[in-house]
Each structure stands twice: as structure tokens, then as C-alpha cells.
XYZ file of N, CA and C in Angstrom:
699
model
N 46.074 -85.433 -21.550
C 44.638 -85.612 -21.765
C 44.297 -85.571 -23.254
N 44.909 -84.626 -23.982
C 44.633 -84.501 -25.414
C 45.049 -85.760 -26.164
N 46.209 -86.325 -25.772
C 46.677 -87.538 -26.453
C 45.752 -88.713 -26.173
N 45.267 -88.811 -24.932
C 44.339 -89.888 -24.592
C 43.035 -89.745 -25.361
N 42.566 -88.496 -25.480
C 41.340 -88.246 -26.236
C 41.533 -88.614 -27.702
N 42.699 -88.257 -28.228
C 42.988 -88.586 -29.620
C 43.045 -90.082 -29.857
N 43.683 -90.800 -28.930
C 43.746 -92.258 -29.048
C 42.357 -92.874 -28.961
N 41.521 -92.306 -28.084
C 40.158 -92.817 -27.949
C 39.356 -92.638 -29.224
N 39.502 -91.453 -29.837
C 38.793 -91.183 -31.094
C 39.300 -92.099 -32.200
N 40.624 -92.298 -32.246
C 41.206 -93.170 -33.266
C 40.731 -94.605 -33.093
N 40.687 -95.067 -31.833
C 40.213 -96.426 -31.561
C 38.752 -96.583 -31.965
N 37.951 -95.562 -31.665
C 36.533 -95.612 -32.040
C 36.371 -95.651 -33.555
N 37.242 -94.920 -34.266
C 37.183 -94.905 -35.728
C 37.467 -96.286 -36.297
N 38.523 -96.933 -35.794
C 38.869 -98.261 -36.288
C 37.785 -99.275 -35.943
N 37.238 -99.180 -34.735
C 36.203 -100.129 -34.339
C 34.943 -99.922 -35.166
N 34.598 -98.666 -35.440
C 33.411 -98.383 -36.249
C 33.563 -98.922 -37.661
N 34.794 -98.872 -38.187
C 35.016 -99.381 -39.540
C 34.764 -100.876 -39.625
N 34.847 -101.562 -38.477
C 34.588 -102.998 -38.460
C 33.185 -103.310 -38.960
N 32.210 -102.533 -38.523
C 30.827 -102.788 -38.931
C 30.660 -102.615 -40.441
N 31.320 -101.610 -40.996
C 31.224 -101.357 -42.433
C 31.895 -102.479 -43.216
N 33.089 -102.878 -42.782
C 33.815 -103.941 -43.479
C 33.071 -105.267 -43.407
N 32.509 -105.574 -42.245
C 31.769 -106.829 -42.104
C 30.580 -106.879 -43.053
N 29.859 -105.777 -43.154
C 28.708 -105.720 -44.057
C 29.159 -105.818 -45.514
N 30.255 -105.141 -45.836
C 30.771 -105.180 -47.207
C 31.190 -106.595 -47.590
N 31.837 -107.300 -46.663
C 32.243 -108.679 -46.949
C 31.035 -109.580 -47.117
N 29.997 -109.331 -46.330
C 28.774 -110.126 -46.453
C 28.111 -109.898 -47.807
N 28.005 -108.636 -48.204
C 27.399 -108.314 -49.498
C 28.250 -108.818 -50.654
N 29.553 -108.984 -50.412
C 30.455 -109.489 -51.440
C 30.497 -111.001 -51.524
N 29.638 -111.661 -50.755
C 29.573 -113.119 -50.810
C 30.415 -113.832 -49.776
N 31.060 -113.094 -48.887
C 31.881 -113.721 -47.856
C 31.034 -114.261 -46.720
N 31.359 -115.455 -46.250
C 30.599 -116.065 -45.161
C 31.017 -115.458 -43.832
N 30.028 -115.287 -42.945
C 30.295 -114.629 -41.662
C 31.268 -115.408 -40.792
N 31.318 -116.735 -40.937
C 32.254 -117.533 -40.133
C 33.692 -117.138 -40.446
N 34.001 -116.948 -41.725
C 35.356 -116.545 -42.096
C 35.628 -115.100 -41.710
N 34.625 -114.265 -41.784
C 34.796 -112.872 -41.370
C 35.266 -112.796 -39.926
N 34.679 -113.631 -39.080
C 35.040 -113.626 -37.659
C 36.355 -114.347 -37.403
N 36.476 -115.572 -37.906
C 37.636 -116.399 -37.567
C 38.932 -115.875 -38.177
N 38.877 -115.389 -39.413
C 40.092 -114.861 -40.032
C 40.607 -113.633 -39.298
N 39.694 -112.789 -38.836
C 40.133 -111.574 -38.137
C 40.953 -111.921 -36.899
N 40.495 -112.893 -36.130
C 41.238 -113.236 -34.913
C 42.467 -114.076 -35.218
N 42.443 -114.783 -36.338
C 43.663 -115.459 -36.768
C 44.750 -114.457 -37.121
N 44.358 -113.401 -37.819
C 45.308 -112.344 -38.151
C 45.832 -111.652 -36.894
N 44.964 -111.468 -35.904
C 45.392 -110.807 -34.666
C 46.508 -111.596 -33.995
N 46.337 -112.915 -33.907
C 47.381 -113.754 -33.307
C 48.686 -113.603 -34.078
N 48.601 -113.650 -35.404
C 49.803 -113.552 -36.236
C 50.475 -112.195 -36.083
N 49.709 -111.129 -36.215
C 50.291 -109.788 -36.168
C 50.893 -109.464 -34.802
N 50.168 -109.807 -33.736
C 50.685 -109.505 -32.399
C 51.932 -110.320 -32.093
N 51.929 -111.584 -32.469
C 53.087 -112.445 -32.203
C 54.310 -111.963 -32.970
N 54.137 -111.717 -34.264
C 55.254 -111.236 -35.085
C 55.703 -109.855 -34.616
N 54.748 -109.008 -34.268
C 55.084 -107.669 -33.812
C 55.911 -107.675 -32.538
N 55.560 -108.550 -31.602
C 56.322 -108.637 -30.353
C 57.746 -109.102 -30.611
N 57.898 -110.097 -31.462
C 59.238 -110.606 -31.770
C 60.045 -109.563 -32.537
N 59.415 -108.916 -33.513
C 60.119 -107.951 -34.361
C 60.570 -106.718 -33.588
N 59.867 -106.383 -32.521
C 60.217 -105.193 -31.734
C 61.042 -105.537 -30.493
N 61.566 -106.745 -30.476
C 62.432 -107.135 -29.368
C 61.716 -107.436 -28.075
N 60.412 -107.725 -28.169
C 59.643 -108.046 -26.964
C 59.183 -109.499 -26.975
N 60.075 -110.352 -27.443
C 59.761 -111.774 -27.479
C 59.494 -112.349 -26.098
N 60.056 -111.713 -25.062
C 59.825 -112.190 -23.696
C 58.353 -112.083 -23.328
N 57.675 -111.070 -23.856
C 56.239 -110.923 -23.592
C 55.478 -112.083 -24.218
N 55.847 -112.455 -25.437
C 55.196 -113.585 -26.106
C 55.424 -114.877 -25.330
N 56.643 -115.069 -24.840
C 56.934 -116.261 -24.043
C 56.106 -116.272 -22.763
N 55.974 -115.106 -22.132
C 55.176 -115.013 -20.906
C 53.708 -115.311 -21.191
N 53.216 -114.864 -22.341
C 51.832 -115.148 -22.733
C 51.616 -116.647 -22.857
N 52.519 -117.322 -23.541
C 52.376 -118.767 -23.751
C 52.469 -119.528 -22.434
N 53.358 -119.086 -21.540
C 53.472 -119.747 -20.233
C 52.196 -119.563 -19.424
N 51.678 -118.347 -19.419
C 50.472 -118.079 -18.639
C 49.275 -118.804 -19.216
N 49.193 -118.874 -20.539
C 48.085 -119.593 -21.168
C 48.138 -121.069 -20.803
N 49.332 -121.642 -20.792
C 49.477 -123.055 -20.434
C 49.121 -123.298 -18.970
N 49.448 -122.333 -18.114
C 49.185 -122.496 -16.682
C 47.711 -122.322 -16.342
N 47.010 -121.477 -17.081
C 45.597 -121.183 -16.779
C 44.739 -121.357 -18.031
N 44.981 -122.432 -18.752
C 44.338 -122.612 -20.060
C 42.822 -122.600 -19.983
N 42.256 -123.243 -18.938
C 40.794 -123.314 -18.869
C 40.187 -121.930 -18.667
N 40.869 -121.085 -17.885
C 40.350 -119.737 -17.658
C 40.394 -118.913 -18.938
N 41.507 -118.979 -19.656
C 41.624 -118.190 -20.880
C 40.701 -118.708 -21.972
N 40.438 -120.011 -22.003
C 39.458 -120.539 -22.949
C 38.068 -119.991 -22.636
N 37.744 -119.905 -21.346
C 36.442 -119.370 -20.944
C 36.340 -117.881 -21.254
N 37.324 -117.114 -20.775
C 37.282 -115.662 -20.972
C 37.369 -115.291 -22.450
N 38.233 -115.975 -23.195
C 38.379 -115.680 -24.614
C 37.169 -116.083 -25.426
N 36.584 -117.230 -25.094
C 35.405 -117.695 -25.829
C 34.221 -116.765 -25.617
N 34.079 -116.268 -24.392
C 32.969 -115.357 -24.093
C 33.272 -113.951 -24.610
N 34.396 -113.392 -24.160
C 34.702 -111.998 -24.460
C 35.024 -111.698 -25.904
N 35.659 -112.645 -26.597
C 35.998 -112.433 -28.006
C 35.184 -113.341 -28.926
N 35.025 -114.620 -28.541
C 34.344 -115.579 -29.405
C 32.874 -115.272 -29.624
N 32.104 -115.266 -28.551
C 30.666 -114.983 -28.666
C 30.447 -113.558 -29.160
N 31.254 -112.649 -28.663
C 31.143 -111.245 -29.070
C 31.254 -111.079 -30.583
N 32.344 -111.558 -31.165
C 32.545 -111.285 -32.592
C 31.741 -112.212 -33.487
N 31.361 -113.373 -32.971
C 30.439 -114.224 -33.720
C 29.121 -113.494 -33.927
N 28.612 -112.888 -32.860
C 27.355 -112.154 -32.958
C 27.439 -110.970 -33.898
N 28.538 -110.211 -33.811
C 28.712 -109.036 -34.665
C 28.792 -109.445 -36.138
N 29.537 -110.513 -36.414
C 29.731 -110.950 -37.798
C 28.460 -111.567 -38.372
N 27.768 -112.371 -37.567
C 26.524 -112.992 -38.027
C 25.484 -111.926 -38.361
N 25.387 -110.922 -37.503
C 24.384 -109.871 -37.698
C 24.602 -109.112 -38.996
N 25.863 -108.994 -39.427
C 26.170 -108.246 -40.646
C 25.560 -108.882 -41.885
N 25.175 -110.154 -41.792
C 24.553 -110.829 -42.933
C 23.086 -110.459 -43.087
N 22.504 -109.850 -42.047
C 21.063 -109.595 -42.070
C 20.685 -108.146 -41.820
N 21.626 -107.322 -41.417
C 21.296 -105.930 -41.099
C 22.369 -104.997 -41.640
N 21.992 -103.783 -42.046
C 22.977 -102.791 -42.494
C 23.956 -102.455 -41.377
N 25.130 -101.997 -41.770
C 26.175 -101.726 -40.785
C 25.744 -100.684 -39.765
N 24.987 -99.664 -40.189
C 24.589 -98.615 -39.247
C 23.596 -99.141 -38.214
N 22.767 -100.123 -38.600
C 21.838 -100.725 -37.639
C 22.601 -101.582 -36.636
N 23.577 -102.359 -37.127
C 24.392 -103.185 -36.234
C 25.172 -102.302 -35.268
N 25.770 -101.227 -35.786
C 26.548 -100.321 -34.940
C 25.673 -99.656 -33.884
N 24.465 -99.274 -34.279
C 23.545 -98.654 -33.318
C 23.115 -99.650 -32.255
N 22.770 -100.855 -32.680
C 22.331 -101.880 -31.732
C 23.452 -102.263 -30.780
N 24.695 -102.180 -31.258
C 25.848 -102.514 -30.422
C 25.941 -101.604 -29.197
N 25.341 -100.435 -29.266
C 25.369 -99.532 -28.114
C 24.645 -100.123 -26.909
N 23.968 -101.253 -27.113
C 23.368 -101.968 -25.981
C 24.408 -102.362 -24.944
N 25.673 -102.415 -25.370
C 26.724 -102.768 -24.414
C 26.823 -101.739 -23.287
N 26.357 -100.497 -23.557
C 26.330 -99.481 -22.500
C 25.334 -99.842 -21.411
N 24.280 -100.555 -21.792
C 23.309 -101.043 -20.811
C 23.758 -102.366 -20.221
N 24.398 -103.190 -21.049
C 24.824 -104.511 -20.590
C 25.956 -104.424 -19.570
N 26.865 -103.477 -19.755
C 28.040 -103.393 -18.877
C 27.682 -103.225 -17.407
N 26.814 -102.277 -17.030
C 26.452 -102.186 -15.610
C 25.716 -103.418 -15.102
N 24.941 -104.077 -15.964
C 24.256 -105.302 -15.543
C 25.260 -106.418 -15.284
N 26.306 -106.470 -16.108
C 27.372 -107.453 -15.888
C 28.078 -107.173 -14.568
N 28.348 -105.903 -14.298
C 28.991 -105.541 -13.035
C 28.126 -105.935 -11.846
N 26.821 -105.727 -11.960
C 25.910 -106.135 -10.889
C 25.947 -107.643 -10.686
N 26.057 -108.387 -11.778
C 26.114 -109.843 -11.685
C 27.360 -110.307 -10.941
N 28.428 -109.508 -11.016
C 29.658 -109.830 -10.296
C 29.667 -109.235 -8.887
N 28.559 -108.643 -8.495
C 28.463 -108.092 -7.156
C 29.066 -106.714 -7.000
N 29.306 -106.022 -8.110
C 29.867 -104.677 -8.045
C 28.757 -103.640 -7.897
N 29.089 -102.524 -7.297
C 28.121 -101.444 -7.128
C 28.057 -100.607 -8.401
N 26.852 -100.295 -8.807
C 26.634 -99.496 -10.012
C 25.660 -98.374 -9.674
N 26.002 -97.112 -9.975
C 25.069 -96.003 -9.712
C 23.773 -96.186 -10.496
N 22.659 -96.147 -9.799
C 21.369 -96.343 -10.458
C 21.074 -95.232 -11.462
N 21.616 -94.044 -11.207
C 21.393 -92.938 -12.137
C 21.995 -93.264 -13.504
N 23.152 -93.898 -13.484
C 23.787 -94.279 -14.739
C 22.981 -95.317 -15.490
N 22.404 -96.277 -14.756
C 21.580 -97.305 -15.388
C 20.341 -96.678 -16.008
N 19.741 -95.725 -15.298
C 18.548 -95.056 -15.817
C 18.860 -94.308 -17.109
N 20.046 -93.710 -17.182
C 20.429 -92.983 -18.393
C 20.573 -93.933 -19.576
N 21.125 -95.123 -19.336
C 21.304 -96.078 -20.429
C 19.968 -96.582 -20.961
N 18.924 -96.496 -20.150
C 17.600 -96.899 -20.631
C 17.130 -95.991 -21.763
N 17.556 -94.726 -21.730
C 17.236 -93.819 -22.835
C 17.920 -94.279 -24.120
N 19.153 -94.754 -23.974
C 19.877 -95.282 -25.129
C 19.159 -96.510 -25.676
N 18.680 -97.358 -24.759
C 17.939 -98.553 -25.178
C 16.693 -98.166 -25.971
N 16.008 -97.123 -25.531
C 14.811 -96.672 -26.245
C 15.159 -96.228 -27.661
N 16.283 -95.534 -27.809
C 16.716 -95.112 -29.136
C 17.048 -96.287 -30.034
N 17.713 -97.294 -29.466
C 18.056 -98.495 -30.234
C 16.793 -99.220 -30.670
N 15.823 -99.273 -29.778
C 14.553 -99.930 -30.103
C 13.861 -99.224 -31.265
N 13.891 -97.907 -31.254
C 13.264 -97.143 -32.336
C 13.962 -97.395 -33.673
N 15.279 -97.487 -33.638
C 16.028 -97.758 -34.872
C 15.643 -99.110 -35.450
N 15.542 -100.130 -34.598
C 15.202 -101.464 -35.086
C 13.744 -101.552 -35.536
N 12.868 -100.792 -34.887
C 11.477 -100.752 -35.341
C 11.381 -100.100 -36.717
N 12.184 -99.060 -36.928
C 12.208 -98.416 -38.242
C 12.764 -99.365 -39.299
N 13.783 -100.141 -38.919
C 14.358 -101.105 -39.858
C 13.346 -102.181 -40.229
N 12.463 -102.509 -39.288
C 11.442 -103.531 -39.548
C 10.462 -103.088 -40.625
N 10.373 -101.779 -40.843
C 9.497 -101.282 -41.902
C 10.110 -101.479 -43.285
N 11.423 -101.715 -43.312
C 12.131 -101.843 -44.588
C 12.469 -103.280 -44.937
N 12.398 -104.159 -43.969
C 12.753 -105.555 -44.202
C 11.845 -106.438 -43.368
N 12.093 -107.742 -43.372
C 11.243 -108.667 -42.622
C 11.629 -108.673 -41.149
N 10.673 -109.055 -40.307
C 10.950 -109.171 -38.879
C 11.998 -110.249 -38.614
N 12.010 -111.283 -39.461
C 13.002 -112.344 -39.296
C 14.420 -111.789 -39.412
N 14.635 -110.912 -40.395
C 15.960 -110.329 -40.556
C 16.287 -109.364 -39.424
N 15.278 -108.672 -38.912
C 15.504 -107.782 -37.772
C 15.952 -108.585 -36.557
N 15.294 -109.723 -36.330
C 15.658 -110.579 -35.200
C 17.042 -111.177 -35.409
N 17.310 -111.654 -36.626
C 18.618 -112.245 -36.913
C 19.740 -111.220 -36.835
N 19.411 -109.978 -37.106
C 20.418 -108.938 -37.005
C 20.525 -108.332 -35.623
N 19.463 -108.466 -34.814
C 19.452 -107.841 -33.496
C 19.869 -108.738 -32.353
N 19.328 -109.952 -32.298
C 19.628 -110.842 -31.173
C 21.111 -111.199 -31.069
N 21.804 -111.492 -32.186
C 23.236 -111.769 -32.056
C 24.022 -110.588 -31.494
N 23.629 -109.374 -31.862
C 24.314 -108.194 -31.327
C 24.003 -108.032 -29.845
N 22.790 -108.371 -29.448
C 22.434 -108.337 -28.030
C 23.320 -109.290 -27.239
N 23.510 -110.504 -27.765
C 24.396 -111.469 -27.104
C 25.821 -110.938 -27.051
N 26.272 -110.325 -28.144
C 27.623 -109.767 -28.186
C 27.795 -108.642 -27.180
N 26.745 -107.834 -27.012
C 26.807 -106.695 -26.097
C 27.003 -107.132 -24.655
N 26.505 -108.307 -24.305
C 26.708 -108.836 -22.957
C 28.007 -109.633 -22.859
N 28.345 -110.355 -23.926
C 29.517 -111.227 -23.881
C 30.814 -110.440 -23.749
N 30.924 -109.335 -24.460
C 32.173 -108.569 -24.443
C 32.525 -108.065 -23.044
N 31.639 -107.335 -22.358
C 31.998 -106.902 -21.000
C 32.111 -108.061 -20.020
N 31.355 -109.140 -20.246
C 31.441 -110.293 -19.343
C 32.821 -110.930 -19.416
N 33.357 -111.076 -20.628
C 34.687 -111.650 -20.781
C 35.772 -110.771 -20.200
N 35.678 -109.468 -20.441
C 36.675 -108.547 -19.897
C 36.604 -108.480 -18.380
N 35.398 -108.572 -17.832
C 35.257 -108.543 -16.380
C 35.849 -109.789 -15.745
N 35.772 -110.917 -16.440
C 36.418 -112.136 -15.946
C 37.912 -111.901 -15.738
N 38.538 -111.241 -16.705
C 39.971 -110.957 -16.595
C 40.232 -109.988 -15.450
N 39.381 -108.982 -15.306
C 39.542 -108.022 -14.209
C 39.465 -108.728 -12.863
N 38.510 -109.641 -12.725
C 38.357 -110.385 -11.472
C 39.575 -111.265 -11.215
N 40.135 -111.844 -12.265
C 41.318 -112.691 -12.102
C 42.516 -111.870 -11.649
N 42.635 -110.668 -12.142
C 43.743 -109.802 -11.739
C 43.600 -109.366 -10.284
N 42.357 -109.223 -9.812
C 42.132 -108.780 -8.434
C 42.099 -109.953 -7.457
N 41.727 -111.123 -7.933
C 41.707 -112.307 -7.081
C 40.644 -112.279 -6.009
N 39.444 -111.832 -6.359
C 38.389 -111.684 -5.356
C 37.249 -112.674 -5.539
N 37.392 -113.633 -6.432
C 36.354 -114.634 -6.663
C 36.958 -116.014 -6.492
N 36.293 -116.846 -5.686
C 36.847 -118.150 -5.371
C 37.057 -119.050 -6.568
N 36.110 -119.065 -7.508
C 36.224 -119.981 -8.639
C 37.075 -119.430 -9.773
N 37.412 -118.144 -9.697
C 38.266 -117.529 -10.712
C 39.695 -117.488 -10.179
N 40.662 -118.018 -10.923
C 42.043 -118.031 -10.427
C 42.593 -116.620 -10.262
N 43.412 -116.451 -9.241
C 44.068 -115.162 -9.042
C 45.357 -115.176 -9.852
N 45.394 -114.422 -10.928
C 46.548 -114.413 -11.832
C 47.352 -113.145 -11.580
N 48.554 -113.321 -11.050
C 49.399 -112.180 -10.690
C 50.518 -111.932 -11.694
N 50.589 -112.735 -12.724
C 51.626 -112.584 -13.745
C 51.540 -111.189 -14.369
N 52.654 -110.449 -14.417
C 52.639 -109.092 -14.992
C 52.154 -109.045 -16.439
N 52.233 -110.153 -17.163
C 51.820 -110.142 -18.566
C 50.326 -109.857 -18.707
N 49.555 -110.143 -17.655
C 48.117 -109.875 -17.704
C 47.853 -108.373 -17.634
N 48.794 -107.619 -17.079
C 48.667 -106.162 -17.030
C 49.206 -105.496 -18.294
N 49.839 -106.292 -19.145
C 50.374 -105.793 -20.413
C 49.248 -105.806 -21.446
N 48.956 -104.659 -22.041
C 47.799 -104.565 -22.936
C 47.853 -105.567 -24.082
N 48.990 -105.635 -24.764
C 49.116 -106.569 -25.884
C 49.075 -108.004 -25.387
N 49.741 -108.261 -24.267
C 49.735 -109.610 -23.712
C 48.343 -110.068 -23.338
N 47.565 -109.177 -22.761
C 46.196 -109.525 -22.354
C 45.313 -109.805 -23.575
N 45.438 -108.977 -24.608
C 44.657 -109.199 -25.830
C 45.050 -110.515 -26.484
N 46.333 -110.811 -26.495
C 46.803 -112.053 -27.110
C 46.308 -113.268 -26.339
N 46.296 -113.188 -25.022
C 45.780 -114.290 -24.207
C 44.301 -114.539 -24.493
N 43.523 -113.475 -24.560
C 42.097 -113.619 -24.856
C 41.877 -114.141 -26.275
N 42.698 -113.688 -27.206
C 42.560 -114.147 -28.592
C 42.886 -115.629 -28.707
N 43.954 -116.063 -28.059
C 44.284 -117.489 -28.055
C 43.151 -118.298 -27.433
N 42.541 -117.748 -26.390
C 41.433 -118.436 -25.741
C 40.206 -118.558 -26.615
N 40.084 -117.680 -27.611
C 38.918 -117.729 -28.501
C 39.102 -118.691 -29.667
N 40.299 -119.209 -29.878
C 40.573 -120.056 -31.037
C 39.644 -121.268 -31.149
N 39.340 -121.978 -30.039
C 38.418 -123.120 -30.169
C 37.051 -122.739 -30.725
N 36.589 -121.524 -30.439
C 35.295 -121.083 -30.972
C 35.342 -121.033 -32.487
N 36.414 -120.465 -33.026
C 36.519 -120.332 -34.488
C 36.676 -121.697 -35.148
N 37.472 -122.561 -34.543
C 37.638 -123.902 -35.104
C 36.321 -124.666 -35.070
N 35.578 -124.531 -33.973
C 34.288 -125.213 -33.852
C 33.305 -124.701 -34.899
N 33.277 -123.395 -35.119
C 32.378 -122.828 -36.123
C 32.727 -123.323 -37.522
N 34.015 -123.357 -37.832
C 34.441 -123.806 -39.162
C 34.054 -125.264 -39.393
N 34.239 -126.095 -38.363
C 33.946 -127.525 -38.495
C 32.448 -127.781 -38.568
N 31.672 -127.096 -37.738
C 30.230 -127.372 -37.673
C 29.444 -126.692 -38.797
N 29.773 -125.453 -39.114
C 29.038 -124.728 -40.155
C 29.509 -125.135 -41.552
N 30.808 -125.452 -41.664
C 31.410 -125.829 -42.945
C 31.113 -124.799 -44.042
N 31.574 -123.576 -43.829
C 31.319 -122.523 -44.823
C 32.145 -122.748 -46.081
N 31.729 -122.166 -47.199
C 32.560 -122.226 -48.409
C 33.867 -121.477 -48.168
N 34.872 -121.706 -48.997
C 36.161 -121.030 -48.794
C 35.999 -119.513 -48.735
N 36.856 -118.847 -47.972
C 36.762 -117.379 -47.889
C 37.057 -116.727 -49.232
N 36.427 -115.599 -49.460
C 36.668 -114.859 -50.697
C 38.016 -114.139 -50.609
N 38.613 -113.800 -51.752
C 39.879 -113.045 -51.712
C 39.756 -111.749 -50.909
N 38.592 -111.105 -51.012
C 38.399 -109.865 -50.271
C 38.404 -110.062 -48.772
N 37.940 -111.226 -48.317
C 37.922 -111.487 -46.874
C 39.328 -111.613 -46.313
N 40.232 -112.221 -47.076
C 41.612 -112.345 -46.605
C 42.224 -110.969 -46.355
N 41.870 -110.013 -47.202
C 42.443 -108.669 -47.092
C 41.693 -107.834 -46.059
N 40.373 -107.860 -46.108
C 39.564 -106.982 -45.251
C 39.617 -107.367 -43.785
N 39.880 -108.638 -43.483
C 39.940 -109.064 -42.086
C 41.305 -108.814 -41.467
N 42.293 -108.488 -42.302
C 43.653 -108.289 -41.788
C 43.767 -106.954 -41.054
């Protein structure tokens, strides 16, 4: 239990640092498109090299086979769960301080049970009622931020995070449904690689690649800053 708690705290620390780094890159002149796309490009590289270097190349091969077999599903799940999610987080960093983005991100605690309800899962109403208190706190934070900046920046910093808060659990739930095979339009994927944590993350990351390519082509941001190459790694 202690080790699990420690891992949870460590994971929360690394995830929280994302908001700070994204804001720092934005203030340093880095475009949000590169902040998002480079991070997931690095993830593909690091996970792939890491699997091969540690003698788990078979996992990488299984990932590529499964992606080829269910490409449309992974494009959907990856684009929603990772693509829309991190696009919103990165875009918001251009208009809101990191602490406001991090606070607003807690909307995912309210979004997650709503996503489960959308998939027909049972959710304790008491838990939903508790998350409404969190929503009230987030609303107060954004109202306070509106006193320091324009409403336009509050909206630009808040709405993308709201979309991200729903997209992340929606994408992960798609994968959960595929593993269970309880939805007609979602393929039942029984490949053990989907139960492998690194394999599952790599599949979702590969599925998000079209989102990053589309953003780069359509937005046409200036070249990434030297700091972005390092901070997104």
C-alpha cells in the first residue's frame, strides 16, 4: 500500500509539473501546437526505444500488430483521450496561469462520472453531488481570475480545459470498453498487449499522431523554440 501511495504521489507530481512547464514555454515564446505535439512525439520515441533497450521488443511488435488490426479504434481513442485532451491543456496555457489551468483541470472529477453514465455505467449519486462542490470551487477561481484579466482570456483558458476534462476519461473509457467487449460498435480487443500499461499508452499515443500532424499543417506555427525541445521531453 505504501509503495502504491508513493507511486501515486510521484505521478501526481510529474503531472502537476506539466502545467508549469506548459505555461513557462508559452511565456518563453513557444507555440502551444509544438508544446503538445512534441511531447507526444517524445513519448513514442522514449517508449519504443525503452522497450527495445530493456529486451521487451516483443511488446513493441505486439503494439504495432494490434494498431494495424484495429487502427480506426486506436485513432478514435487516441485522438479523443490524448489528442483533444492535451490540445486543450496546451492551448489554455497561452491564456491562463498554470495554477488556474491546474485548478480548472479538476473538472475531470465531475466529467468522469458523467462519461461513465454516458456509457451506461452506474455511478453513485452521492459521489456526483460531492464533485459539484469541486465545481463550485473551480468556478470561484475562474471568477477571481476574471478580475485580473479579460473575460476573453478566461474563456480561452477555461473552455479548452473543460473539453480536455471530458476527453481524457472518454478516451480511456473507450479502451476499457474494448477490453471488456460489451459494446457492439466497439471492437472486443483481447490481445494481452492492451493490458500492458506501456503497450496501452503507446497504442493511444500512436492513435493521437494524426491530431498533431493536422494541427501542425492547419495552424502552421513558427518553429519550436530550443526550450520546447528540452521541456517537452
